[in-house]
Amino acid sequence: MDFLPGDLVHVYNRGNNKQQVFFSDDNYLFFRDKIARHIAPVCDIVAYCLMPNHFLFLIQVNDNSVRPRKIGSLMSNELNNGFRVLQSSYAMAINKHLNRTGSLFQQKAKFKLLNLLGKTSENYAEICFHYIHQNPMKAGLVNRMEDWIYSSFCEHAFGADGVCRKEIASELFRIKQEEFYRASYQVLNVDIVSQIL
């Protein structure tokens, strides 16, 4: 997919056949290290969440993202390559650790360009931002978003260290730090959520 700097993109993928991709706390932490190594240098991460069988990101494309990248005989860009390397290197490590073979993730991560969803009063990127953080709670993994440590919620709510560009979220959504927690727990419009997936 072709992107332009400034584009807001929902990136997600799940385990092959909806299977689990994270099996222990160490797996989540290892994947987060890979995010810092392969994704953060090629885009601005606004939000992310790692779930037992999938991952979700809201990213903003920057100049690094769109730089051409040759992969064998194919031309791609740094953003696509970053997610390709993230998934393949993580899958190789998990397969080796668990003595398994085969695909761990579905073939390619999905990229949903939020800028193209229409000119309405709805802010699709802001809905995506909250949807990503609400995922563990909606799945029944935790009762409160702050209890799921494998997302960027605590980075935004409490200023925890991490890979997100918190200032970009502040600029994009104009949510002040003191309003963030309440805004994060809002009920999301299911029709709009269906359009960001």
PDB file of C-alpha atoms in Angstrom:
ATOM      1  CA  MET A   1       0.000   0.000   0.000  1.00  0.00           C
ATOM      2  CA  ASP A   2       1.243   3.499  -0.793  1.00  0.00           C
ATOM      3  CA  PHE A   3       1.208   6.136   1.933  1.00  0.00           C
ATOM      4  CA  LEU A   4       1.925   9.824   2.280  1.00  0.00           C
ATOM      5  CA  PRO A   5       3.556  11.503   5.268  1.00  0.00           C
ATOM      6  CA  GLY A   6       0.830  12.533   7.705  1.00  0.00           C
ATOM      7  CA  ASP A   7      -1.492   9.624   6.837  1.00  0.00           C
ATOM      8  CA  LEU A   8      -3.088   7.892   9.809  1.00  0.00           C
ATOM      9  CA  VAL A   9      -3.197   4.122   9.474  1.00  0.00           C
ATOM     10  CA  HIS A  10      -4.768   1.335  11.523  1.00  0.00           C
ATOM     11  CA  VAL A  11      -2.404  -1.655  11.257  1.00  0.00           C
ATOM     12  CA  TYR A  12      -3.419  -5.042  12.596  1.00  0.00           C
ATOM     13  CA  ASN A  13      -2.949  -8.757  12.179  1.00  0.00           C
ATOM     14  CA  ARG A  14      -3.850 -11.918  14.021  1.00  0.00           C
ATOM     15  CA  GLY A  15      -2.613 -15.423  14.440  1.00  0.00           C
ATOM     16  CA  ASN A  16      -2.975 -17.850  11.574  1.00  0.00           C
ATOM     17  CA  ASN A  17      -6.396 -19.534  11.946  1.00  0.00           C
ATOM     18  CA  LYS A  18      -7.018 -17.095  14.836  1.00  0.00           C
ATOM     19  CA  GLN A  19      -4.488 -19.024  16.927  1.00  0.00           C
ATOM     20  CA  GLN A  20      -2.626 -17.562  19.859  1.00  0.00           C
ATOM     21  CA  VAL A  21       0.591 -15.661  19.095  1.00  0.00           C
ATOM     22  CA  PHE A  22       1.668 -14.633  22.612  1.00  0.00           C
ATOM     23  CA  PHE A  23       2.148 -17.507  25.057  1.00  0.00           C
ATOM     24  CA  SER A  24       3.890 -15.840  28.016  1.00  0.00           C
ATOM     25  CA  ASP A  25       4.765 -12.452  29.459  1.00  0.00           C
ATOM     26  CA  ASP A  26       8.229 -12.835  27.962  1.00  0.00           C
ATOM     27  CA  ASN A  27       6.678 -13.162  24.491  1.00  0.00           C
ATOM     28  CA  TYR A  28       4.840  -9.846  24.859  1.00  0.00           C
ATOM     29  CA  LEU A  29       8.007  -8.137  26.109  1.00  0.00           C
ATOM     30  CA  PHE A  30      10.099  -9.642  23.310  1.00  0.00           C
ATOM     31  CA  PHE A  31       7.564  -8.414  20.730  1.00  0.00           C
ATOM     32  CA  ARG A  32       7.572  -4.949  22.313  1.00  0.00           C
ATOM     33  CA  ASP A  33      11.362  -4.852  21.974  1.00  0.00           C
ATOM     34  CA  LYS A  34      10.939  -5.724  18.301  1.00  0.00           C
ATOM     35  CA  ILE A  35       8.407  -2.896  17.921  1.00  0.00           C
ATOM     36  CA  ALA A  36      11.033  -0.472  19.238  1.00  0.00           C
ATOM     37  CA  ARG A  37      13.603  -1.892  16.831  1.00  0.00           C
ATOM     38  CA  HIS A  38      11.564  -2.344  13.618  1.00  0.00           C
ATOM     39  CA  ILE A  39       8.460  -0.110  13.795  1.00  0.00           C
ATOM     40  CA  ALA A  40       9.265   2.988  15.883  1.00  0.00           C
ATOM     41  CA  PRO A  41      12.155   4.047  13.578  1.00  0.00           C
ATOM     42  CA  VAL A  42       9.946   4.001  10.449  1.00  0.00           C
ATOM     43  CA  CYS A  43       6.734   5.705  11.647  1.00  0.00           C
ATOM     44  CA  ASP A  44       5.183   7.575  14.538  1.00  0.00           C
ATOM     45  CA  ILE A  45       3.338   5.130  16.795  1.00  0.00           C
ATOM     46  CA  VAL A  46       0.243   6.792  18.231  1.00  0.00           C
ATOM     47  CA  ALA A  47      -1.255   3.723  19.989  1.00  0.00           C
ATOM     48  CA  TYR A  48      -0.829  -0.039  20.127  1.00  0.00           C
ATOM     49  CA  CYS A  49      -2.217  -3.089  21.864  1.00  0.00           C
ATOM     50  CA  LEU A  50      -0.936  -6.660  21.958  1.00  0.00           C
ATOM     51  CA  MET A  51      -3.657  -9.254  22.504  1.00  0.00           C
ATOM     52  CA  PRO A  52      -3.228 -13.016  22.961  1.00  0.00           C
ATOM     53  CA  ASN A  53      -4.020 -13.729  19.291  1.00  0.00           C
ATOM     54  CA  HIS A  54      -3.555 -10.369  17.515  1.00  0.00           C
ATOM     55  CA  PHE A  55      -1.972  -6.936  17.546  1.00  0.00           C
ATOM     56  CA  LEU A  56      -3.274  -3.467  16.699  1.00  0.00           C
ATOM     57  CA  PHE A  57      -1.509  -0.180  15.970  1.00  0.00           C
ATOM     58  CA  LEU A  58      -2.531   3.339  15.113  1.00  0.00           C
ATOM     59  CA  ILE A  59       0.415   4.940  13.358  1.00  0.00           C
ATOM     60  CA  GLN A  60       1.131   8.191  11.589  1.00  0.00           C
ATOM     61  CA  VAL A  61       3.190   7.900   8.429  1.00  0.00           C
ATOM     62  CA  ASN A  62       6.328  10.045   8.301  1.00  0.00           C
ATOM     63  CA  ASP A  63       9.130  10.591   5.778  1.00  0.00           C
ATOM     64  CA  ASN A  64      10.937   7.429   6.949  1.00  0.00           C
ATOM     65  CA  SER A  65       7.801   5.348   6.357  1.00  0.00           C
ATOM     66  CA  VAL A  66       7.605   6.112   2.643  1.00  0.00           C
ATOM     67  CA  ARG A  67      11.290   5.675   1.817  1.00  0.00           C
ATOM     68  CA  PRO A  68      11.607   3.019  -0.901  1.00  0.00           C
ATOM     69  CA  ARG A  69      12.978  -0.336   0.172  1.00  0.00           C
ATOM     70  CA  LYS A  70      14.070  -3.089  -2.194  1.00  0.00           C
ATOM     71  CA  ILE A  71      13.269  -6.582  -0.916  1.00  0.00           C
ATOM     72  CA  GLY A  72      14.758  -9.106  -3.293  1.00  0.00           C
ATOM     73  CA  SER A  73      13.407  -8.120  -6.700  1.00  0.00           C
ATOM     74  CA  LEU A  74      10.380  -6.287  -5.239  1.00  0.00           C
ATOM     75  CA  MET A  75      10.076  -2.630  -4.298  1.00  0.00           C
ATOM     76  CA  SER A  76       8.299  -1.739  -1.087  1.00  0.00           C
ATOM     77  CA  ASN A  77       8.615   0.981   1.542  1.00  0.00           C
ATOM     78  CA  GLU A  78      10.152   1.090   5.005  1.00  0.00           C
ATOM     79  CA  LEU A  79       6.772   0.883   6.777  1.00  0.00           C
ATOM     80  CA  ASN A  80       5.660  -2.295   5.011  1.00  0.00           C
ATOM     81  CA  ASN A  81       9.111  -3.780   5.460  1.00  0.00           C
ATOM     82  CA  GLY A  82       9.135  -2.924   9.173  1.00  0.00           C
ATOM     83  CA  PHE A  83       5.930  -4.871   9.793  1.00  0.00           C
ATOM     84  CA  ARG A  84       7.154  -7.740   7.584  1.00  0.00           C
ATOM     85  CA  VAL A  85      10.371  -8.022   9.604  1.00  0.00           C
ATOM     86  CA  LEU A  86       8.512  -7.625  12.923  1.00  0.00           C
ATOM     87  CA  GLN A  87       6.213 -10.545  12.160  1.00  0.00           C
ATOM     88  CA  SER A  88       8.718 -12.854  10.509  1.00  0.00           C
ATOM     89  CA  SER A  89      11.484 -12.408  13.088  1.00  0.00           C
ATOM     90  CA  TYR A  90       9.035 -12.859  15.972  1.00  0.00           C
ATOM     91  CA  ALA A  91       7.522 -15.975  14.332  1.00  0.00           C
ATOM     92  CA  MET A  92      10.969 -17.508  13.786  1.00  0.00           C
ATOM     93  CA  ALA A  93      11.893 -16.950  17.440  1.00  0.00           C
ATOM     94  CA  ILE A  94       8.589 -18.397  18.725  1.00  0.00           C
ATOM     95  CA  ASN A  95       8.817 -21.409  16.399  1.00  0.00           C
ATOM     96  CA  LYS A  96      12.330 -22.101  17.637  1.00  0.00           C
ATOM     97  CA  HIS A  97      11.399 -21.595  21.302  1.00  0.00           C
ATOM     98  CA  LEU A  98       8.278 -23.790  21.110  1.00  0.00           C
ATOM     99  CA  ASN A  99       9.793 -26.318  18.710  1.00  0.00           C
ATOM    100  CA  ARG A 100       7.051 -25.695  16.162  1.00  0.00           C
ATOM    101  CA  THR A 101       6.938 -24.987  12.430  1.00  0.00           C
ATOM    102  CA  GLY A 102       4.700 -23.086  10.047  1.00  0.00           C
ATOM    103  CA  SER A 103       3.033 -19.725   9.952  1.00  0.00           C
ATOM    104  CA  LEU A 104       2.282 -17.926  13.176  1.00  0.00           C
ATOM    105  CA  PHE A 105       0.513 -14.865  11.720  1.00  0.00           C
ATOM    106  CA  GLN A 106      -1.864 -14.478   8.827  1.00  0.00           C
ATOM    107  CA  GLN A 107       0.151 -13.767   5.722  1.00  0.00           C
ATOM    108  CA  LYS A 108       0.340  -9.957   5.862  1.00  0.00           C
ATOM    109  CA  ALA A 109      -0.599  -7.244   8.306  1.00  0.00           C
ATOM    110  CA  LYS A 110      -3.664  -5.240   7.269  1.00  0.00           C
ATOM    111  CA  PHE A 111      -3.302  -1.499   6.683  1.00  0.00           C
ATOM    112  CA  LYS A 112      -6.483   0.585   6.877  1.00  0.00           C
ATOM    113  CA  LEU A 113      -5.916   4.164   5.750  1.00  0.00           C
ATOM    114  CA  LEU A 114      -8.177   6.194   8.030  1.00  0.00           C
ATOM    115  CA  ASN A 115      -7.888   9.375   5.940  1.00  0.00           C
ATOM    116  CA  LEU A 116     -10.014   7.762   3.201  1.00  0.00           C
ATOM    117  CA  LEU A 117     -13.048   6.936   5.323  1.00  0.00           C
ATOM    118  CA  GLY A 118     -14.963  10.026   4.302  1.00  0.00           C
ATOM    119  CA  LYS A 119     -15.382  13.612   5.278  1.00  0.00           C
ATOM    120  CA  THR A 120     -17.787  13.398   8.197  1.00  0.00           C
ATOM    121  CA  SER A 121     -17.866  14.919  11.642  1.00  0.00           C
ATOM    122  CA  GLU A 122     -16.562  11.621  13.031  1.00  0.00           C
ATOM    123  CA  ASN A 123     -12.874  11.417  13.806  1.00  0.00           C
ATOM    124  CA  TYR A 124     -12.059   7.880  12.685  1.00  0.00           C
ATOM    125  CA  ALA A 125      -8.512   8.081  14.010  1.00  0.00           C
ATOM    126  CA  GLU A 126      -9.723   9.068  17.482  1.00  0.00           C
ATOM    127  CA  ILE A 127     -12.272   6.228  17.478  1.00  0.00           C
ATOM    128  CA  CYS A 128      -9.482   3.841  16.412  1.00  0.00           C
ATOM    129  CA  PHE A 129      -7.245   5.204  19.177  1.00  0.00           C
ATOM    130  CA  HIS A 130      -9.833   4.440  21.881  1.00  0.00           C
ATOM    131  CA  TYR A 131     -10.862   1.145  20.241  1.00  0.00           C
ATOM    132  CA  ILE A 132      -7.263  -0.096  20.412  1.00  0.00           C
ATOM    133  CA  HIS A 133      -7.026   0.689  24.132  1.00  0.00           C
ATOM    134  CA  GLN A 134     -10.468  -0.761  24.922  1.00  0.00           C
ATOM    135  CA  ASN A 135      -9.687  -4.101  23.219  1.00  0.00           C
ATOM    136  CA  PRO A 136      -8.479  -6.031  26.331  1.00  0.00           C
ATOM    137  CA  MET A 137     -11.442  -4.833  28.393  1.00  0.00           C
ATOM    138  CA  LYS A 138     -13.969  -5.670  25.659  1.00  0.00           C
ATOM    139  CA  ALA A 139     -12.398  -9.140  25.371  1.00  0.00           C
ATOM    140  CA  GLY A 140     -12.859  -9.704  29.110  1.00  0.00           C
ATOM    141  CA  LEU A 141      -9.119  -9.958  29.816  1.00  0.00           C
ATOM    142  CA  VAL A 142      -9.232  -7.104  32.348  1.00  0.00           C
ATOM    143  CA  ASN A 143     -11.854  -4.937  34.043  1.00  0.00           C
ATOM    144  CA  ARG A 144      -9.931  -1.703  33.512  1.00  0.00           C
ATOM    145  CA  MET A 145      -7.747  -0.668  30.594  1.00  0.00           C
ATOM    146  CA  GLU A 146      -4.884   0.301  32.875  1.00  0.00           C
ATOM    147  CA  ASP A 147      -4.643  -3.315  34.058  1.00  0.00           C
ATOM    148  CA  TRP A 148      -3.545  -4.527  30.603  1.00  0.00           C
ATOM    149  CA  ILE A 149       0.169  -3.782  30.495  1.00  0.00           C
ATOM    150  CA  TYR A 150       0.636  -4.733  26.840  1.00  0.00           C
ATOM    151  CA  SER A 151      -0.900  -1.603  25.364  1.00  0.00           C
ATOM    152  CA  SER A 152      -0.052   2.059  25.186  1.00  0.00           C
ATOM    153  CA  PHE A 153      -2.916   3.071  27.483  1.00  0.00           C
ATOM    154  CA  CYS A 154      -0.661   3.728  30.501  1.00  0.00           C
ATOM    155  CA  GLU A 155       1.754   5.700  28.334  1.00  0.00           C
ATOM    156  CA  HIS A 156      -1.049   8.117  27.495  1.00  0.00           C
ATOM    157  CA  ALA A 157      -2.974   8.052  30.793  1.00  0.00           C
ATOM    158  CA  PHE A 158      -0.082   8.194  33.239  1.00  0.00           C
ATOM    159  CA  GLY A 159       2.965   9.223  31.197  1.00  0.00           C
ATOM    160  CA  ALA A 160       4.636   5.800  31.381  1.00  0.00           C
ATOM    161  CA  ASP A 161       7.690   5.273  29.192  1.00  0.00           C
ATOM    162  CA  GLY A 162       7.175   3.453  25.923  1.00  0.00           C
ATOM    163  CA  VAL A 163       7.254   3.649  22.137  1.00  0.00           C
ATOM    164  CA  CYS A 164       4.320   6.002  21.494  1.00  0.00           C
ATOM    165  CA  ARG A 165       4.558   9.590  20.354  1.00  0.00           C
ATOM    166  CA  LYS A 166       2.170  10.964  22.999  1.00  0.00           C
ATOM    167  CA  GLU A 167       2.479  14.519  21.742  1.00  0.00           C
ATOM    168  CA  ILE A 168       1.064  13.474  18.364  1.00  0.00           C
ATOM    169  CA  ALA A 169      -2.042  12.019  20.021  1.00  0.00           C
ATOM    170  CA  SER A 170      -2.462  15.242  22.008  1.00  0.00           C
ATOM    171  CA  GLU A 171      -2.242  17.322  18.846  1.00  0.00           C
ATOM    172  CA  LEU A 172      -4.483  15.054  16.780  1.00  0.00           C
ATOM    173  CA  PHE A 173      -7.273  14.495  19.280  1.00  0.00           C
ATOM    174  CA  ARG A 174      -6.936  17.609  21.446  1.00  0.00           C
ATOM    175  CA  ILE A 175      -7.438  15.541  24.586  1.00  0.00           C
ATOM    176  CA  LYS A 176      -5.762  17.116  27.580  1.00  0.00           C
ATOM    177  CA  GLN A 177      -3.923  14.775  29.943  1.00  0.00           C
ATOM    178  CA  GLU A 178      -6.508  15.331  32.689  1.00  0.00           C
ATOM    179  CA  GLU A 179      -9.363  14.432  30.258  1.00  0.00           C
ATOM    180  CA  PHE A 180      -7.714  11.393  28.706  1.00  0.00           C
ATOM    181  CA  TYR A 181      -8.870   8.804  31.242  1.00  0.00           C
ATOM    182  CA  ARG A 182     -12.559   9.771  31.020  1.00  0.00           C
ATOM    183  CA  ALA A 183     -12.450  10.078  27.216  1.00  0.00           C
ATOM    184  CA  SER A 184     -10.872   6.617  26.951  1.00  0.00           C
ATOM    185  CA  TYR A 185     -13.829   4.943  28.646  1.00  0.00           C
ATOM    186  CA  GLN A 186     -16.445   6.448  26.322  1.00  0.00           C
ATOM    187  CA  VAL A 187     -18.809   4.057  24.541  1.00  0.00           C
ATOM    188  CA  LEU A 188     -17.775   3.822  20.904  1.00  0.00           C
ATOM    189  CA  ASN A 189     -20.189   3.883  17.974  1.00  0.00           C
ATOM    190  CA  VAL A 190     -20.195   0.288  16.641  1.00  0.00           C
ATOM    191  CA  ASP A 191     -20.964   1.461  13.090  1.00  0.00           C
ATOM    192  CA  ILE A 192     -17.846   3.610  13.062  1.00  0.00           C
ATOM    193  CA  VAL A 193     -15.755   0.869  14.678  1.00  0.00           C
ATOM    194  CA  SER A 194     -16.793  -1.512  11.872  1.00  0.00           C
ATOM    195  CA  GLN A 195     -15.391   0.947   9.306  1.00  0.00           C
ATOM    196  CA  ILE A 196     -11.927   1.071  10.859  1.00  0.00           C
ATOM    197  CA  LEU A 197     -11.500  -2.713  10.696  1.00  0.00           C
TER     198      LEU A 197
END
